[in-house]
Structures are given as C-alpha cells and as structure tokens.
Coordinates of C-alpha atoms and ligand atoms in Angstrom, one line a residue:
X1 CA 12.5 -4.0 -11.6
X2 CA 15.4 -4.9 -11.4
X3 CA 17.7 -4.2 -9.0
X4 CA 20.6 -4.8 -5.7
X5 CA 19.7 -2.7 -3.1
X6 CA 22.9 -1.9 -2.4
X7 CA 24.3 -1.2 -6.3
X8 CA 22.8 2.7 -6.2
X9 CA 25.3 5.0 -4.4
X10 CA 23.8 6.9 -0.9
X11 CA 22.2 10.0 -2.1
X12 CA 25.3 13.1 -2.5
X13 CA 22.7 16.3 -1.3
X14 CA 21.5 14.1 2.4
X15 CA 24.6 12.9 3.9
X16 CA 26.0 16.7 2.5
X17 CA 23.0 17.9 4.0
X18 CA 23.6 15.7 7.4
X19 CA 27.6 15.5 7.5
X20 CA 26.8 20.2 7.8
X21 CA 24.7 19.1 11.0
X22 CA 27.7 17.0 11.7
X23 CA 25.7 13.9 11.3
X24 CA 26.4 11.1 9.8
X25 CA 24.2 9.9 6.5
X26 CA 25.8 6.1 6.4
X27 CA 24.4 2.8 4.0
X28 CA 23.8 -0.5 6.5
X29 CA 26.6 -3.4 5.1
X30 CA 24.2 -5.9 6.0
X31 CA 27.0 -8.4 6.3
X32 CA 28.0 -5.4 9.8
X33 CA 25.8 -7.8 11.7
X34 CA 27.0 -6.0 14.9
X35 CA 25.1 -2.5 12.9
X36 CA 22.7 -3.8 11.8
X37 CA 21.6 -5.4 15.5
X38 CA 21.8 -1.1 16.1
X39 CA 20.4 0.0 13.8
X40 CA 17.3 -2.7 14.6
X41 CA 17.3 -1.6 18.3
X42 CA 16.6 2.7 17.0
X43 CA 14.2 0.9 14.4
X44 CA 12.0 -0.6 17.5
X45 CA 12.7 2.0 20.0
X46 CA 11.6 4.6 17.8
X47 CA 8.5 3.5 17.2
X48 CA 7.8 2.3 20.4
X49 CA 8.6 -0.7 20.6
X50 CA 10.1 -3.4 23.1
X51 CA 13.2 -4.6 22.3
X52 CA 13.0 -7.4 19.9
X53 CA 13.5 -11.0 21.4
X54 CA 16.6 -13.1 19.9
X55 CA 14.3 -14.5 17.1
X56 CA 12.3 -11.7 15.9
X57 CA 16.0 -9.9 15.7
X58 CA 16.8 -12.5 13.9
X59 CA 14.3 -12.0 11.4
X60 CA 14.6 -8.6 11.5
X61 CA 18.3 -9.4 10.4
X62 CA 16.7 -11.7 7.5
X63 CA 13.9 -9.4 6.2
X64 CA 16.5 -5.7 6.0
X65 CA 19.5 -7.6 4.1
X66 CA 16.5 -7.1 1.6
X67 CA 16.1 -3.9 1.6
X68 CA 18.2 -0.8 1.6
X69 CA 19.1 0.6 5.0
X70 CA 20.0 4.0 6.2
X71 CA 21.1 5.0 9.4
X72 CA 21.7 8.9 10.7
X73 CA 25.2 9.0 13.4
X74 CA 26.1 11.6 15.4
X75 CA 29.2 10.9 17.1
X76 CA 29.4 13.0 20.0
X77 CA 26.5 11.0 22.6
X78 CA 26.6 8.2 25.1
X79 CA 26.4 5.9 22.7
X80 CA 27.6 6.5 19.2
X81 CA 27.0 3.4 17.1
X82 CA 23.1 3.4 17.6
X83 CA 21.3 5.0 14.5
X84 CA 19.7 8.2 15.7
X85 CA 16.8 8.6 12.8
X86 CA 16.9 4.6 10.2
X87 CA 15.0 4.3 7.0
X88 CA 14.5 0.6 5.1
X89 CA 13.6 0.9 1.6
X90 CA 12.9 -1.7 -1.4
X91 CA 11.2 -2.2 -4.9
X92 CA 8.2 -3.7 -4.6
X93 CA 5.1 -3.6 -7.0
X94 CA 1.8 -1.5 -6.0
X95 CA -0.9 -3.4 -7.9
X96 CA -2.8 -0.4 -9.8
X97 CA -6.4 -1.0 -11.6
X98 CA -7.0 -4.0 -14.1
X99 CA -5.2 -6.4 -12.4
X100 CA -1.9 -4.5 -13.0
X101 CA 1.4 -3.6 -11.0
X102 CA 3.4 -0.2 -11.1
X103 CA 7.4 -0.5 -10.3
X104 CA 7.5 0.9 -7.1
X105 CA 9.6 2.2 -4.2
X106 CA 8.1 1.2 -0.1
X107 CA 9.8 3.5 2.7
X108 CA 9.4 2.2 6.0
X109 CA 11.3 2.4 9.1
X110 CA 11.4 6.2 9.3
X111 CA 12.3 6.4 13.2
X112 CA 14.3 10.2 14.0
X113 CA 15.5 10.4 17.6
X114 CA 13.2 12.1 20.2
X115 CA 16.4 13.8 21.1
X116 CA 17.2 15.2 17.4
X117 CA 13.6 15.2 16.1
X118 CA 13.0 19.3 14.6
X119 CA 16.8 19.1 13.1
X120 CA 15.7 18.1 9.2
X121 CA 16.6 15.0 9.6
X122 CA 13.6 13.2 7.7
X123 CA 13.1 15.6 5.4
X124 CA 17.2 14.9 4.2
X125 CA 16.1 10.9 4.5
X126 CA 12.5 11.4 2.7
X127 CA 13.8 13.3 0.2
X128 CA 16.8 11.1 -0.9
X129 CA 14.4 8.6 -0.7
X130 CA 12.8 10.0 -3.9
X131 CA 15.8 10.5 -5.3
X132 CA 17.0 7.1 -5.6
X133 CA 13.7 5.9 -6.2
X134 CA 14.2 8.0 -9.0
X135 CA 17.3 6.1 -10.5
X136 CA 16.4 2.9 -9.4
X137 CA 13.4 3.2 -12.3
X138 CA 10.6 3.3 -9.7
X139 CA 7.1 5.5 -11.4
X140 CA 6.0 6.4 -7.9
X141 CA 7.3 5.5 -3.9
X142 CA 4.5 4.5 -1.2
X143 CA 4.4 3.9 2.3
X144 CA 1.8 3.7 5.4
X145 CA 1.9 6.4 8.3
X146 CA 1.8 7.1 11.5
X147 CA 0.7 10.5 11.4
X148 CA -1.6 12.2 8.2
X149 CA 0.6 15.2 8.3
X150 CA 4.1 14.0 7.4
X151 CA 4.9 13.5 4.1
X152 CA 2.4 15.5 2.1
X153 CA 5.2 18.3 2.1
X154 CA 6.8 15.3 0.9
X155 CA 4.6 14.7 -2.2
X156 CA 2.8 11.7 -1.0
X157 CA -1.1 11.8 -0.5
X158 CA -4.2 9.1 0.3
X159 CA -4.6 6.9 -2.5
X160 CA -6.1 3.8 -0.1
X161 CA -8.4 3.2 2.8
X162 CA -8.2 0.4 5.7
X163 CA -11.1 0.4 8.1
X164 CA -12.5 -1.7 11.1
X165 CA -15.1 -4.1 10.3
X166 CA -17.1 -5.7 13.3
X167 CA -19.7 -8.1 12.9
X168 CA -22.1 -8.7 16.1
X169 CA -22.6 -12.3 16.3
X170 CA -26.4 -12.0 17.4
X171 CA -27.6 -10.8 14.8
X172 CA -25.1 -11.9 12.2
X173 CA -27.5 -14.5 10.3
X174 CA -26.2 -15.2 5.9
X175 CA -27.9 -15.2 4.1
X176 CA -25.3 -15.2 1.4
X177 CA -24.6 -18.1 -1.4
X178 CA -22.7 -21.0 -0.9
X179 CA -19.0 -21.6 -2.4
X180 CA -18.6 -24.6 -3.9
X181 CA -15.3 -25.2 -2.2
X182 CA -14.7 -26.3 1.9
X183 CA -13.0 -24.5 4.8
X184 CA -10.6 -26.1 6.6
X185 CA -9.0 -25.9 9.9
X186 CA -5.0 -26.5 8.8
X187 CA -1.6 -25.7 10.8
X188 CA -0.8 -22.2 10.5
X189 CA 3.2 -23.8 8.9
X190 CA 1.4 -25.8 6.7
X191 CA 0.4 -23.4 4.6
X192 CA 3.6 -21.4 4.3
X193 CA 3.9 -22.7 0.6
X194 CA 0.3 -21.8 -0.5
X195 CA -0.3 -19.0 1.3
X196 CA 2.7 -17.2 -1.0
X197 CA 0.9 -18.2 -4.2
X198 CA -2.5 -17.1 -2.8
X199 CA -1.4 -14.1 -1.9
X200 CA 0.5 -13.4 -5.1
X201 CA -2.7 -14.2 -6.5
X202 CA -5.1 -12.1 -4.5
X203 CA -2.5 -8.9 -4.2
X204 CA -2.7 -9.3 -8.7
X205 CA -7.2 -8.1 -8.5
X206 CA -6.1 -5.9 -5.8
X207 CA -5.1 -1.9 -7.2
X208 CA -3.3 -0.8 -3.8
X209 CA -2.0 -3.8 -2.3
X210 CA 1.8 -4.2 -2.4
X211 CA 4.2 -7.2 -3.5
X212 CA 5.0 -9.3 0.0
X213 CA 8.1 -9.5 0.7
X214 CA 10.3 -12.5 1.7
X215 CA 9.2 -13.6 5.6
X216 CA 5.8 -10.9 5.2
X217 CA 3.4 -14.6 5.4
X218 CA 6.2 -16.0 8.2
X219 CA 5.4 -12.9 10.2
X220 CA 0.9 -13.4 9.2
X221 CA 1.3 -17.0 10.5
X222 CA 3.1 -16.4 13.4
X223 CA 6.1 -18.6 12.2
X224 CA 8.2 -16.0 13.3
X225 CA 8.3 -17.0 17.2
X226 CA 5.9 -19.5 17.4
X227 CA 6.4 -20.4 20.6
X228 CA 5.5 -16.9 22.2
X229 CA 1.5 -16.8 23.2
X230 CA 0.8 -14.3 20.7
X231 CA 2.1 -17.2 17.5
X232 CA 0.2 -20.3 19.9
X233 CA -3.1 -18.0 19.7
X234 CA -3.8 -17.8 15.9
X235 CA -5.3 -20.5 14.6
X236 CA -4.8 -20.3 10.6
X237 CA -8.1 -21.5 8.1
X238 CA -7.6 -22.2 4.0
X239 CA -10.1 -22.3 1.5
X240 CA -10.3 -25.0 -0.9
X241 CA -12.1 -24.6 -4.0
X242 CA -14.6 -27.6 -5.6
X243 CA -12.3 -28.9 -7.5
X244 CA -9.7 -29.3 -3.8
X245 CA -7.2 -25.9 -5.0
X246 CA -6.3 -23.7 -2.2
X247 CA -8.0 -20.1 -2.9
X248 CA -7.6 -18.4 -0.3
X249 CA -7.0 -18.3 3.8
X250 CA -7.1 -16.5 7.3
X251 CA -5.4 -16.5 10.3
X252 CA -7.1 -15.5 13.8
X253 CA -7.4 -15.7 17.2
X254 CA -9.7 -15.2 19.8
X255 CA -9.3 -12.7 22.8
X256 CA -12.1 -13.3 26.0
X257 CA -12.1 -12.9 30.1
X258 CA -13.1 -15.9 31.4
X259 CA -16.9 -17.8 30.6
X260 CA -17.3 -14.3 28.2
X261 CA -17.5 -14.8 24.7
X262 CA -14.3 -13.5 23.9
X263 CA -13.9 -11.5 19.9
X264 CA -12.4 -13.2 17.3
X265 CA -9.9 -10.9 15.4
X266 CA -8.2 -11.2 12.8
X267 CA -6.4 -8.8 10.2
X268 CA -5.2 -11.4 7.9
X269 CA -8.2 -13.3 4.7
X270 CA -6.3 -13.1 1.1
X271 CA -7.7 -14.5 -1.3
X272 CA -8.4 -15.4 -4.8
X273 CA -11.9 -16.0 -5.5
X274 CA -15.0 -14.3 -4.9
X275 CA -15.9 -17.6 -4.0
X276 CA -12.8 -18.0 -1.1
X277 CA -13.5 -14.3 0.2
X278 CA -17.6 -15.4 1.0
X279 CA -16.4 -19.1 2.3
X280 CA -13.8 -17.7 4.8
X281 CA -16.4 -14.4 5.4
X282 CA -19.2 -17.2 7.0
X283 CA -16.8 -19.9 9.3
X284 CA -15.5 -16.3 10.5
X285 CA -18.7 -14.6 11.4
X286 CA -20.7 -18.1 11.8
X287 CA -18.7 -19.3 15.1
X288 CA -20.6 -19.8 17.9
X289 CA -19.5 -18.5 21.8
X290 CA -18.1 -15.3 20.0
X291 CA -20.2 -12.3 21.2
X292 CA -18.4 -11.1 17.1
X293 CA -16.0 -10.6 15.0
X294 CA -13.5 -8.4 13.8
X295 CA -11.6 -7.8 10.9
X296 CA -8.4 -4.7 10.6
X297 CA -6.7 -3.8 7.5
X298 CA -10.4 -4.3 5.3
X299 CA -11.5 -2.9 2.3
X300 CA -13.7 0.4 2.5
X301 CA -16.3 -2.1 -0.2
X302 CA -16.0 -5.1 2.1
X303 CA -19.7 -7.5 0.5
X304 CA -20.4 -8.1 3.5
X305 CA -23.0 -6.7 4.6
X306 CA -24.7 -8.0 1.3
X307 CA -24.2 -11.5 2.8
X308 CA -26.2 -11.3 5.6
X309 CA -29.6 -11.2 7.3
X310 CA -29.2 -8.2 8.7
X311 CA -26.7 -6.0 7.4
X312 CA -26.7 -3.4 10.4
X313 CA -24.7 -6.8 12.5
X314 CA -21.9 -4.9 10.5
X315 CA -20.4 -2.0 11.9
X316 CA -17.1 0.1 10.6
X317 CA -15.4 2.1 12.4
X318 CA -11.9 3.7 12.6
X319 CA -11.7 4.8 8.5
X320 CA -8.4 5.7 7.5
X321 CA -6.1 6.7 4.6
X322 CA -3.6 4.0 4.8
X323 CA -1.7 3.4 1.2
X324 CA 0.4 6.9 0.3
X325 CA 1.8 6.8 -2.6
X326 CA 4.0 10.0 -4.2
X327 CA 4.0 10.0 -8.4
X328 CA 7.5 11.1 -9.1
X329 CA 6.8 9.4 -13.0
X330 CA 4.2 10.1 -14.3
X331 CA 4.0 8.7 -17.8
X332 CA 5.4 5.3 -16.5
X333 CA 3.1 5.4 -13.5
X334 CA 0.0 6.2 -15.9
X335 CA 0.1 3.9 -18.1
X336 CA 0.5 1.4 -16.0
X337 CA -2.6 1.5 -15.6
X338 CA -6.4 0.4 -17.2
X339 CA -9.3 3.6 -17.2
X340 CA -12.7 2.9 -16.7
X341 CA -12.9 4.6 -20.4
X342 CA -11.8 5.7 -23.3
X343 CA -10.7 9.5 -24.4
X344 CA -8.4 11.7 -24.2
X345 CA -7.1 14.5 -21.1
X346 CA -4.6 16.4 -20.2
X347 CA -3.0 17.1 -17.5
X348 CA -1.4 19.8 -16.0
X349 CA 0.8 18.7 -12.9
X350 CA 2.4 20.8 -10.3
X351 CA 5.1 19.0 -8.2
X352 CA 7.9 21.2 -5.6
X353 CA 9.5 19.4 -5.6
X354 CA 10.1 18.7 -9.9
X355 CA 10.3 15.4 -10.1
X356 CA 6.4 15.3 -11.6
X357 CA 5.5 18.6 -13.1
X358 CA 4.6 18.7 -16.8
X359 CA 2.0 18.6 -19.7
X360 CA 0.9 14.7 -20.2
X361 CA -1.8 14.3 -22.3
X362 CA -2.7 10.6 -21.6
X363 CA -5.1 8.7 -24.6
X364 CA -6.6 5.6 -23.3
X365 CA -9.1 3.5 -25.6
X366 CA -11.8 1.8 -25.1
X367 CA -9.8 -1.1 -23.8
X368 CA -8.6 0.8 -21.2
X369 CA -4.8 1.2 -22.2
X370 CA -3.4 4.1 -22.8
X371 CA -0.5 6.0 -23.1
X372 CA 1.1 8.9 -22.5
X373 CA 2.5 12.1 -23.8
X374 CA 4.3 14.5 -23.3
X375 CA 5.0 17.5 -25.5
X376 CA 8.7 18.0 -23.9
X377 CA 9.9 15.1 -25.5
X378 CA 11.7 13.7 -22.5
X379 CA 8.2 10.8 -22.2
X380 CA 8.2 7.1 -21.8
X381 CA 6.3 7.0 -25.1
X382 CA 7.2 9.5 -27.9
X383 CA 4.3 12.1 -30.2
X384 CA 1.8 9.8 -31.6
X385 CA 2.4 10.9 -35.7
X386 CA -0.4 12.9 -37.0
X387 CA -3.1 10.5 -38.3
X388 CA -1.9 7.8 -35.5
X389 CA -2.5 10.0 -33.1
X390 CA -6.3 11.5 -34.7
X391 CA -7.6 7.8 -35.4
X392 CA -6.2 7.1 -31.6
X393 CA -8.1 10.5 -30.4
X394 CA -10.5 9.4 -32.4
X395 CA -11.5 5.9 -30.8
X396 CA -10.2 7.4 -27.7
X397 CA -13.9 9.4 -28.5
X398 CA -15.3 6.2 -29.3
X399 CA -15.8 7.6 -33.2
X400 CA -16.5 6.5 -36.2
X401 CA -14.4 9.9 -38.2
X402 CA -11.9 11.4 -37.7
X403 CA -13.2 15.5 -38.1
X404 CA -14.8 15.5 -34.6
X405 CA -12.0 14.4 -33.0
X406 CA -9.9 16.7 -35.4
X407 CA -12.8 19.3 -34.2
X408 CA -12.3 18.4 -30.2
X409 CA -9.8 19.9 -28.3
X410 CA -8.3 17.7 -25.4
X411 CA -10.3 18.0 -22.0
X412 CA -7.8 19.8 -19.6
X413 CA -7.2 19.7 -16.1
X414 CA -4.4 21.3 -14.0
X415 CA -3.8 19.2 -10.4
X416 CA -1.1 18.6 -7.5
X417 CA 1.3 15.9 -8.0
X418 CA -0.8 14.8 -5.1
X419 CA -4.3 14.9 -6.0
X420 CA -2.6 12.8 -9.1
X421 CA -1.3 9.6 -6.3
X422 CA -5.0 10.8 -4.9
X423 CA -6.7 9.2 -7.8
X424 CA -4.6 7.3 -9.6
X425 CA -5.8 3.6 -8.2
X426 CA -9.2 5.3 -8.3
X427 CA -9.9 5.5 -4.2
X428 CA -11.1 9.1 -4.8
X429 CA -13.1 10.2 -7.6
X430 CA -11.7 13.9 -9.2
X431 CA -14.8 15.2 -8.7
X432 CA -14.6 14.9 -4.9
X433 CA -11.3 16.7 -5.3
X434 CA -12.7 19.6 -7.0
X435 CA -15.2 20.1 -4.5
X436 CA -12.7 20.6 -2.6
X437 CA -10.6 23.5 -4.9
X438 CA -8.2 21.3 -5.9
X439 CA -8.6 20.2 -9.5
X440 CA -9.6 22.4 -11.3
X441 CA -10.9 22.1 -15.6
X442 CA -9.5 24.2 -18.2
X443 CA -12.2 23.0 -20.8
X444 CA -15.5 22.0 -19.0
X445 CA -16.8 18.7 -19.2
X446 CA -13.2 17.8 -18.6
X447 CA -13.4 16.7 -14.9
X448 CA -16.5 14.2 -15.7
X449 CA -14.7 12.8 -17.9
X450 CA -11.4 12.2 -15.7
X451 CA -13.9 11.4 -13.2
X452 CA -15.5 7.7 -16.0
X453 CA -11.4 7.5 -16.5
X454 CA -10.0 6.7 -13.3
X455 CA -12.5 4.9 -11.9
X456 CA -12.0 1.4 -11.0
X457 CA -14.0 -1.5 -11.1
X458 CA -11.9 -2.8 -7.7
X459 CA -12.1 0.1 -4.6
X460 CA -9.2 0.0 -3.6
X461 CA -7.9 -1.4 -1.0
X462 CA -4.6 -1.9 1.4
X463 CA -4.6 -5.0 4.1
X464 CA -1.5 -4.9 5.8
X465 CA 1.4 -2.1 7.2
X466 CA 4.5 -2.1 5.4
Ligands
COA501 C1 8.1 11.5 12.0 C2 9.5 11.7 12.6 C3 10.1 11.3 11.7 C4 9.6 13.9 12.7 O1 11.1 13.5 12.2 P1 12.3 14.9 12.0 O2 13.7 14.9 11.8 O3 11.6 15.7 13.2 O4 11.5 15.8 10.6 P2 12.2 17.3 11.3 O5 12.8 18.0 10.8 O6 12.8 16.6 8.8 O7 11.0 17.6 9.9 C5 10.1 18.1 8.9 C6 9.2 18.5 8.9 O8 8.4 18.3 8.8 C7 7.5 18.2 9.9 N1 7.1 17.2 10.9 C8 7.3 16.4 11.5 N2 7.5 15.0 12.4 C9 6.1 15.6 12.4 C10 5.0 15.4 12.5 N3 5.2 14.3 14.1 N4 3.4 16.1 12.9 C11 3.5 16.7 11.4 N5 4.3 17.3 10.9 C12 6.3 17.2 11.3 C13 8.3 19.7 10.5 O9 7.5 20.4 11.1 C14 9.0 19.5 9.3 O10 7.8 20.7 8.6 P3 8.7 21.6 7.5 O11 9.6 21.5 6.7 O12 7.2 22.2 6.5 O13 8.9 22.8 8.1 C15 9.8 11.8 13.8 O14 9.2 12.3 14.9 C16 9.6 10.3 14.9 O15 10.9 9.4 14.7 N6 8.3 9.8 14.9 C17 8.2 9.3 15.8 C18 8.1 7.7 14.9 C19 7.5 7.7 13.4 O16 5.9 8.4 13.4 N7 7.2 7.6 12.9 C20 6.9 8.0 11.2 C21 6.5 6.4 10.4 S1 5.1 6.7 9.4

C-alpha cells in the first residue's frame, strides 16, 4: 500500500464535528517539534504513563514522524498547545492465513483528556480514521485495546487472542526433540539487523501479526534507553540453525528478591522456524535458580506443553482478546487470505457504518485461493462469465462435471461486520458465533461450510502491543 502519511487531507466531517464543539482537529507536522512534543506528552498522560525521558521523547518523535498524527485542541484551556485528544495511524500489513498479508490501517494512541471525556471526541476521531483508511486503500483497520467495550461500536471485533504462559521450573522436564542448531547468548545491540529479518519471517508465518514499524525492534531489544535499569537487565538469546543461519531470538529478564530464585520473564520470542521456537523455549524453561518462566503475549496454541514430561508444569492465564480488526473492504480482505477448504459461500454482511454492507460471494478453490464476487458490480473482482463461473463452482465443490454444481444453490450466511472480523483470521469459529446467535445460515450446511473454509492451519496470534 503506497502511502505518504500526510498525503490524505484531514477528514472534513471530524473537523466540522469538533469545530461545532469549539475544538480544533489538527494534523501534526512532524517537523514542528514543539507541537509533536506536546502531543507526545498528552499521549503519555492519556495512558497514565510517566513523562518520557529525553531519549524516550526522541524515540517517540522518530516513530511518530512515520505516522499520521492528529491532535484535538481547546483554545480555552490553561495550556492550549497541549492536545486534549490524540490518535496516530499508519499503513501496515496484517498477516493472514496462507502466509499472506493484507493491506491494513493500524490505529494507536487513542486518548481523550479526562477533562474532555464523553463529548464525542473519540467517536469523531475513530470515524475519521475509518474514512482515512478507506481513502488510503486499506482493506482492514486494526488496533489493540485497553478496554473491550470501546471499539465494537465502530465495527472492530476481537480476531486474535493472546495469553500469559507460566512454567513451573521444578516440573519442567524437557521431552521434546532436540533442535539441530544452537542457542547463543548475544548482546542485544548485535541483534538489530538479524532481528529485523527474523521478525519479518516470523510475522509472515503467523496470521494476526502486523508488520513491525521502524524502531519497534529497538524498543524490544532495550536499545532506546540502553543505560536504563530495565534495558540493562535484558538478556538476549539467538538461535542459529545447523548451517549457522540465525532463525530466532528472544529477550528476557530475571526479576528476583535477594537470595530467592526469581522469575524469568519475556515478551519477545520471535521464531522463523519451528526448530528455533523449540530451542528458545527449551533454554528459557531449563534455567536454574529461577522459580519459573513467564511468557507474555503468547499464543493460545503454544506447543510447549507437548514438549514437557508434565504438561501441568504449564499454566495459561489472562487469556484475552488482543488484536481487534475492522473489515473495511470485504472483497479485498477476503481475497487476501487462503482458505481451509474449497467452496462457494454467500456472505450477507450488515455494517451500521456502511463500509462493508452488502452481499459477497466467496468462491474458494482447492488450492485455498479465492475470488469474491459482488453482484452490484462495485467489487474489485468482476462477475465471472457464466461458463467460467460454473467451472469454478464445480472445482470449489470438488466435482468433475458441471451438472451437480449447476443444480446446487450457493450456501449463504448473514453476519454483522464485527463477526466477519472475528472469523476472518480463523481465530473464532463460525459455529461458535452461530451458537451465540450472531451468525445465521439461510441455507442448511452453510455454517458448516464456513467453518471449514475459514479454518486456519495456524492459530492467529499477535505478540506485540501497538
Ligand atoms: C476511551 C476514550 C478514548 C473515550 O473517549 P471519549 O471522548 O470520552 O469517548 P466518546 O465521548 O467519543 O464516546 C463514544 C462512545 O464510546 C463510549 N465510551 C467511551 N469510553 C468508553 C469506555 N472507556 N468504556 C466503554 N465505553 C466507552 C461512550 O459511552 C460513547 O458511546 P455511544 O456513542 O454509544 O453513546 C477515553 O476514555 C480515554 O482516553 N481513555 C484512556 C485511554 C484509553 O484507554 N484509550 C484507549 C486506547 S485503546
């Protein structure tokens, strides 16, 4: 998705709505350091974080200069140069099933000052982000959330979960296979370039991960403020395969009281191969003089318990919705991923904000590729010619002849745009949403077909906050 952050004009509806409340909606020029610094301060305050130190401020400036940064200003307050609301956004690929990526719009830094809450400021900002994302050509928007009740009203829904995994050291006897390569302790700074390449491959193979932005890895590796206590306590591991090629890395720190075994805690374990994942886990769980290992933002489908003699050494806690997705362009989103089964499925999508409303026919073939047809003719993919369509249908149904396909009407389901977001990456099963009364089938067998088509070989997972 080609994009220059400031190339899209400021959203006129949000500008007008906020002006009506006596507020100014402004797109920040990253070259205006004073305005950017005040914005960064407001963002930190909004999330109840301490003011950043100089190095942190410099880092934030660099990150934000790559994004679209909006602030809302109130000329009547004591410090009118500090925005009363913030939001930032940027284009990023979202990994989808089949090792592919969809053009996404990442939204972050959503804060409204407690002095200005519940006046519709967040609504104006969020609606503007959707309009801008559409103008930029994004098929989906995505975010991570502090509270699960804020974003459903804009069409976002949980699409990938994360969890905290704790391993009791005393019970963690490794029975998994040995990896053919080796794990090395390395200086975090030495990982800078290798980590970027490994992360790209790890992200690509995991639906739900988003492209890492410039600077994201510096934060993970403790390189933003290397002399801070938290950076100095960080230890880095790298896995090299049997040919000496780096295939994974992890960073962790041990927190402990004097004379007590501590806990080894990590939130970065990036593996481009299964061997790398296994080897890094093994070193992490087999450390001595720790009571256990705690992995944050881990997958709900972690293979770890299958590599330990005692699976009960592993405790999974804090299972939570983590990645929230908003489908903006169903045709582009649906064609971007690969499908678990061939089939023809009609989706009647309801979207109160209008972006995704309509009837979409999803036609997936046995190789997992799909085309999407929108009868009104405003879709990305034109309606296939009749014979072509028959052949595609027959292929999808796994039939050699066209007769059976001609006889069968496509199966169809009706769902809200949020439910489409939840099943999109394969993280939530359509049958579960059907049991919850959220997805309905207009023809028998449609839910069962959706179940098979939307299945993902790899459980979606997002391992960072953004
Ligand atoms: C969440 C936050 C941005 C909301 O801002 P706001 O300007 O007060 O929200 P609005 O007035 O535009 O409210 C829009 C809607 O969201 C609802 N809403 C707002 N905050 C909510 C919350 N924390 N929980 C549930 N609903 C919330 C409002 O009730 C309103 O509902 P309605 O339109 O259906 O009537 C603000 O409370 C905030 O800055 N919180 C701290 C930082 C944070 O958590 N940011 C979210 C990052 S993911």
